[in-house]
Short mmCIF file of N, CA and C in Angstrom, two decimals:
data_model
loop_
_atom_site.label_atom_id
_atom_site.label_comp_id
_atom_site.label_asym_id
_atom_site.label_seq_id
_atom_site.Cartn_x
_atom_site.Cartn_y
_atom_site.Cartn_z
N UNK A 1 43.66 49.60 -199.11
CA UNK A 1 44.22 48.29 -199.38
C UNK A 1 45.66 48.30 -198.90
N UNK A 2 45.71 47.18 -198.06
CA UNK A 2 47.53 46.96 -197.24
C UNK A 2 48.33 46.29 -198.75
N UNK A 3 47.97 45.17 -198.82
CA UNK A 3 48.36 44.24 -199.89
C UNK A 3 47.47 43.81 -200.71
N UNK A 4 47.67 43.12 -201.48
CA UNK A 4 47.04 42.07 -202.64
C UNK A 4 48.26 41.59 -202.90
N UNK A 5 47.45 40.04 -203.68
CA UNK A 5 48.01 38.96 -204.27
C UNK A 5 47.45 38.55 -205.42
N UNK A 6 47.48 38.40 -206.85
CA UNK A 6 47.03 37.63 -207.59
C UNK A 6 47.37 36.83 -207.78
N UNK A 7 46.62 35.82 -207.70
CA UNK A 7 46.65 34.34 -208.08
C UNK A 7 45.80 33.54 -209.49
N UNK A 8 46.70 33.17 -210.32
CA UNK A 8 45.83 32.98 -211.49
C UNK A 8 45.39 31.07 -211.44
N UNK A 9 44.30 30.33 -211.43
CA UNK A 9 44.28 29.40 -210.93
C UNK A 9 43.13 28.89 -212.03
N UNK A 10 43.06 27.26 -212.18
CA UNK A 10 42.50 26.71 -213.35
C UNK A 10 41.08 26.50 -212.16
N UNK A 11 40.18 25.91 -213.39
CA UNK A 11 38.62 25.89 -212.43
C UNK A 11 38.62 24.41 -211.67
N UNK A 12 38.60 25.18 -210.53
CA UNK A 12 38.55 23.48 -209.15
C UNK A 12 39.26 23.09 -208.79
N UNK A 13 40.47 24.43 -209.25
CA UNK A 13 41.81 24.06 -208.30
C UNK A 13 41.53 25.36 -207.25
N UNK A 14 42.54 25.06 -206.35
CA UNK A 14 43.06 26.13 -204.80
C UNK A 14 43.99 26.49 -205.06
N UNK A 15 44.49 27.06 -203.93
CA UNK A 15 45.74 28.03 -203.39
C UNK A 15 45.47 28.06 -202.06
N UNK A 16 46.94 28.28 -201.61
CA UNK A 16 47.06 28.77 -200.21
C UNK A 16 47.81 30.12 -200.62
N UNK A 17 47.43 31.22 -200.16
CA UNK A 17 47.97 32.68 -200.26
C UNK A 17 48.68 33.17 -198.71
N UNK A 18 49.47 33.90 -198.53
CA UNK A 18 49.96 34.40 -197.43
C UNK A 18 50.80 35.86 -198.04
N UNK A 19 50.15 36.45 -197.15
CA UNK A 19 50.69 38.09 -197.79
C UNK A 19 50.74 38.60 -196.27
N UNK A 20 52.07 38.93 -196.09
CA UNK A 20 52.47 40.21 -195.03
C UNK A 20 51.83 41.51 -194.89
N UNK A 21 51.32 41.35 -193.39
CA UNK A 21 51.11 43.43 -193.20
C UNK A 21 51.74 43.62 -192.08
N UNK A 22 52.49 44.54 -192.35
CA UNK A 22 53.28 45.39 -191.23
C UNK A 22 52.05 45.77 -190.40
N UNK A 23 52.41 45.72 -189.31
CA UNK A 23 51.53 46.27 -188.04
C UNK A 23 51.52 48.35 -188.17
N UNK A 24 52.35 48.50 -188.69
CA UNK A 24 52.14 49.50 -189.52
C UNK A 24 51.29 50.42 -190.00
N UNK A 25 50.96 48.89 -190.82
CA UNK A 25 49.51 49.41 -192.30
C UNK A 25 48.32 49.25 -191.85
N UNK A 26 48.47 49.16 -190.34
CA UNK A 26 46.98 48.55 -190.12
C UNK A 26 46.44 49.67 -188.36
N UNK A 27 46.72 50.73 -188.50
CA UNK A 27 46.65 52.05 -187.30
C UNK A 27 45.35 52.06 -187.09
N UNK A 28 45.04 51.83 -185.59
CA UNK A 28 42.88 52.72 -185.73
C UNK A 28 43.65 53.95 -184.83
N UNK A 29 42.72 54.22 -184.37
CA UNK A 29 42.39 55.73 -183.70
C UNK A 29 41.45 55.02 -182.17
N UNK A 30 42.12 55.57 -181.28
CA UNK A 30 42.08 55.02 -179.74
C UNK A 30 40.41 55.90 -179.37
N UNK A 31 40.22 55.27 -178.27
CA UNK A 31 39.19 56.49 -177.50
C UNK A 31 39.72 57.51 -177.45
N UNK A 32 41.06 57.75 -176.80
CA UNK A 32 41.22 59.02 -176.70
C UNK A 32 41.67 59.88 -177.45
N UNK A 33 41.52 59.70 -178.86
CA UNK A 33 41.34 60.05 -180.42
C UNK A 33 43.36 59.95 -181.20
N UNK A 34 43.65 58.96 -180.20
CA UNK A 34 45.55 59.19 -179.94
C UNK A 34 45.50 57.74 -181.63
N UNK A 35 46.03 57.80 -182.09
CA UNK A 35 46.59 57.00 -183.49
C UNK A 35 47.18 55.33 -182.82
N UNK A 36 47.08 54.58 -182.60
CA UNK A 36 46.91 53.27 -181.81
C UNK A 36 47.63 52.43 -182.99
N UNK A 37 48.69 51.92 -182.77
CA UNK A 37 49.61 50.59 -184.12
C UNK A 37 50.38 49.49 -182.96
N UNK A 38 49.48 48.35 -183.08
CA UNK A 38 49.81 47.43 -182.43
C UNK A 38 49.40 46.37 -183.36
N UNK A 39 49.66 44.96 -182.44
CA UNK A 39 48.64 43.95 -182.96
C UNK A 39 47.73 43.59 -182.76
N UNK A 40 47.22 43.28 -184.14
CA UNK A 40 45.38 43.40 -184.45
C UNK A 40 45.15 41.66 -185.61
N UNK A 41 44.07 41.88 -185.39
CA UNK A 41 43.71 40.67 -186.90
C UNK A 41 43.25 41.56 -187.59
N UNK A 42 43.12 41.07 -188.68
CA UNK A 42 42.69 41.97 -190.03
C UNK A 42 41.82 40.95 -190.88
N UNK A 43 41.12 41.31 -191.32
CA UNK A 43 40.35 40.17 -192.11
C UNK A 43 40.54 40.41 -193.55
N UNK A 44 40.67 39.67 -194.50
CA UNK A 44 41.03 39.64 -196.13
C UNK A 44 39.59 39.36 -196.73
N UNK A 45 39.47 40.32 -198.26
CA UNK A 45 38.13 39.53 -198.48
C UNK A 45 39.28 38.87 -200.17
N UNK A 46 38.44 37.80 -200.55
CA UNK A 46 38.44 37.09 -201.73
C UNK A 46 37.40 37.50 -203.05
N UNK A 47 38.18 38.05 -204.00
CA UNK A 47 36.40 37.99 -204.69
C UNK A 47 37.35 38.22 -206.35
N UNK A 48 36.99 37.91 -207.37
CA UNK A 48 37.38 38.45 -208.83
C UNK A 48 37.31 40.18 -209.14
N UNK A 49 36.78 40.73 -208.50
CA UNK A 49 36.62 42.50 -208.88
C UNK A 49 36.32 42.83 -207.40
N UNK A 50 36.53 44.08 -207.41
CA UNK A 50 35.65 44.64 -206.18
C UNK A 50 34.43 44.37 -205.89
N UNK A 51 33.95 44.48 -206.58
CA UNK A 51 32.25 44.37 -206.77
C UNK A 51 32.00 43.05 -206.26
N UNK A 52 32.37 41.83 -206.14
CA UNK A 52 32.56 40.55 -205.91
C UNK A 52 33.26 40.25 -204.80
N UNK A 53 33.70 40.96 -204.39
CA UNK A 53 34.22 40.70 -202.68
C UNK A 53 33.29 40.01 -201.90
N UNK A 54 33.29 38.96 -201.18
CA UNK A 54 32.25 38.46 -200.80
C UNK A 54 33.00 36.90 -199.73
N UNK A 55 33.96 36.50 -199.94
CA UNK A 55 34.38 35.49 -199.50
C UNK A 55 35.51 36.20 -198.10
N UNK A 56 35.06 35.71 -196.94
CA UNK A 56 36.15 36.53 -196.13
C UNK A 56 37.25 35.32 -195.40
N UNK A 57 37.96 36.23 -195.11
CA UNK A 57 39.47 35.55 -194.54
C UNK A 57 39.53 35.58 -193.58
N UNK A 58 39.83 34.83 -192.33
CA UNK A 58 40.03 35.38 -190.68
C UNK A 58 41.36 35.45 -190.64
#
């Protein structure tokens, strides 16, 4: 996990969330097995527990 946000919200209301990741927190590993930190998208999931992750973010 880069970040989280909690948001505590009444039933049938929204939010707009925006949480920073350093290009940083977000490293793969290249073909040529070299550690790679550039820019990437990252996808967020939404859910009440882990277990409930299920709603994704682009």
């Amino acid at each position: 996990m880069a970040r989280f946000a909690q948001v505590r919200l009444e039933p049938g209301a929204s939010a707009r969330v925006r949480v920073g990741v350093h290009a940083d927190q977000t490293p793969f590993t290249g073909r040529e097995l070299t550690q790679i930190v550039g820019r990437a998208e990252v996808e967020g999931l939404v859910g009440t527990s882990p277990d409930g992750l299920g709603a994704g973010l682009p």
